[in-house]
Amino acid sequence: QFMWTSVESGGTSRGIPDSHYCGNGAAGWVEFKKTTGWAVGLRPEQVGWALQYGRHGGRTWVAVRRKDDELWMVPGDHAAALKEHGLRPVLEGKVPGVWYDGGPAGWSWDAVATLLTR
């Protein structure tokens, strides 16, 4: 359903997310992170880029894989809170998509597609 382009940002400006997607009439950017705890290692440039892109109407997401079997889909406009507080339970109500177990085989990819394109 989607076309994905991996972006190696070493030769481009700092803060650009890892991947660009286009599908179902929508396009956007996803930064991929992995953590075993609650902290998510976003750089200030990544937060700034996500916030600025969102202010111009673009779609941005931070997809966080936690403890191998959880997936947290965090909208880019929450990047500053994500950097400061991590994946605290307080953020859970503000995160539109969280899957707690099963790893990639157990996550609802149709629901992820809906989040990316709405």
Short mmCIF file of C-alpha atoms in Angstrom, two decimals:
data_model
loop_
_atom_site.label_atom_id
_atom_site.label_comp_id
_atom_site.label_asym_id
_atom_site.label_seq_id
_atom_site.Cartn_x
_atom_site.Cartn_y
_atom_site.Cartn_z
CA GLN A 1 0.00 0.00 0.00
CA PHE A 2 2.97 2.33 0.51
CA MET A 3 6.12 3.50 -1.18
CA TRP A 4 8.95 3.95 1.35
CA THR A 5 12.22 5.80 0.82
CA SER A 6 15.03 5.48 3.33
CA VAL A 7 16.91 8.73 3.85
CA GLU A 8 20.58 8.75 4.83
CA SER A 9 20.80 12.20 6.37
CA GLY A 10 24.61 12.37 6.53
CA GLY A 11 24.64 14.28 3.24
CA THR A 12 21.51 16.33 3.94
CA SER A 13 20.44 18.66 6.72
CA ARG A 14 20.45 17.40 10.30
CA GLY A 15 17.17 16.32 11.83
CA ILE A 16 15.53 14.85 8.73
CA PRO A 17 13.68 11.64 9.68
CA ASP A 18 14.81 8.17 8.63
CA SER A 19 12.12 7.45 6.09
CA HIS A 20 9.62 9.11 3.77
CA TYR A 21 6.37 7.38 2.86
CA CYS A 22 3.63 7.86 0.31
CA GLY A 23 0.44 5.83 0.21
CA ASN A 24 -3.33 6.02 0.09
CA GLY A 25 -3.12 9.63 -1.13
CA ALA A 26 -0.95 10.84 1.76
CA ALA A 27 2.74 11.40 2.36
CA GLY A 28 4.87 11.99 5.43
CA TRP A 29 8.01 11.21 7.39
CA VAL A 30 8.85 8.66 10.10
CA GLU A 31 11.76 8.69 12.54
CA PHE A 32 12.48 5.19 13.86
CA LYS A 33 13.75 4.71 17.41
CA LYS A 34 14.34 1.72 19.66
CA THR A 35 14.46 1.63 23.46
CA THR A 36 14.39 -0.93 26.23
CA GLY A 37 13.19 1.57 28.85
CA TRP A 38 11.11 4.73 28.72
CA ALA A 39 13.67 7.23 27.37
CA VAL A 40 13.76 7.92 23.64
CA GLY A 41 16.97 9.36 22.20
CA LEU A 42 15.78 12.20 19.99
CA ARG A 43 18.32 14.87 19.08
CA PRO A 44 17.29 18.56 19.32
CA GLU A 45 17.56 18.84 15.52
CA GLN A 46 15.09 15.99 15.09
CA VAL A 47 12.60 17.62 17.44
CA GLY A 48 12.95 20.99 15.70
CA TRP A 49 12.56 19.47 12.24
CA ALA A 50 9.41 17.54 13.22
CA LEU A 51 7.81 20.57 14.84
CA GLN A 52 8.62 22.90 11.94
CA TYR A 53 7.43 20.41 9.30
CA GLY A 54 4.19 19.92 11.23
CA ARG A 55 3.61 23.68 11.47
CA HIS A 56 3.65 23.75 7.67
CA GLY A 57 0.98 21.05 7.50
CA GLY A 58 3.23 18.02 6.98
CA ARG A 59 2.79 14.62 8.59
CA THR A 60 5.58 13.43 10.89
CA TRP A 61 5.76 10.45 13.22
CA VAL A 62 8.19 8.88 15.64
CA ALA A 63 7.82 5.09 15.60
CA VAL A 64 9.33 3.67 18.77
CA ARG A 65 9.96 -0.02 19.22
CA ARG A 66 10.12 -0.70 22.95
CA LYS A 67 11.36 -3.97 24.48
CA ASP A 68 11.19 -5.68 21.06
CA ASP A 69 7.46 -6.36 21.21
CA GLU A 70 5.86 -2.92 21.73
CA LEU A 71 5.20 -0.31 19.04
CA TRP A 72 4.43 3.30 19.95
CA MET A 73 3.37 5.61 17.10
CA VAL A 74 3.93 9.15 18.38
CA PRO A 75 2.83 12.16 16.29
CA GLY A 76 5.69 14.52 15.45
CA ASP A 77 4.01 17.41 17.26
CA HIS A 78 4.72 15.48 20.51
CA ALA A 79 8.45 15.19 19.72
CA ALA A 80 9.52 17.74 22.35
CA ALA A 81 7.54 15.96 25.11
CA LEU A 82 8.87 12.62 23.90
CA LYS A 83 12.45 13.88 24.13
CA GLU A 84 11.91 15.40 27.57
CA HIS A 85 9.73 12.76 29.25
CA GLY A 86 10.15 9.64 27.13
CA LEU A 87 7.39 7.08 26.81
CA ARG A 88 5.93 7.75 30.22
CA PRO A 89 2.46 6.41 30.97
CA VAL A 90 1.36 10.07 31.09
CA LEU A 91 1.96 10.29 27.33
CA GLU A 92 0.00 7.13 26.66
CA GLY A 93 -3.32 8.93 26.39
CA LYS A 94 -1.81 11.32 23.84
CA VAL A 95 -0.39 8.57 21.64
CA PRO A 96 -2.93 7.44 19.05
CA GLY A 97 -1.35 4.03 18.45
CA VAL A 98 0.28 1.71 20.97
CA TRP A 99 0.62 -2.04 20.63
CA TYR A 100 2.00 -3.77 23.71
CA ASP A 101 2.81 -7.28 22.65
CA GLY A 102 3.32 -9.69 19.83
CA GLY A 103 6.09 -7.82 18.06
CA PRO A 104 5.65 -6.98 14.37
CA ALA A 105 3.47 -10.06 13.79
CA GLY A 106 1.02 -8.89 16.47
CA TRP A 107 0.83 -5.20 15.59
CA SER A 108 -2.15 -3.92 13.62
CA TRP A 109 -0.55 -2.79 10.37
CA ASP A 110 -3.94 -1.67 9.02
CA ALA A 111 -4.27 0.64 12.04
CA VAL A 112 -0.72 1.93 11.48
CA ALA A 113 -1.58 2.66 7.84
CA THR A 114 -4.67 4.58 8.97
CA LEU A 115 -2.59 6.67 11.40
CA LEU A 116 -0.01 7.50 8.73
CA THR A 117 -2.62 8.66 6.23
CA ARG A 118 -5.32 10.41 8.22
#
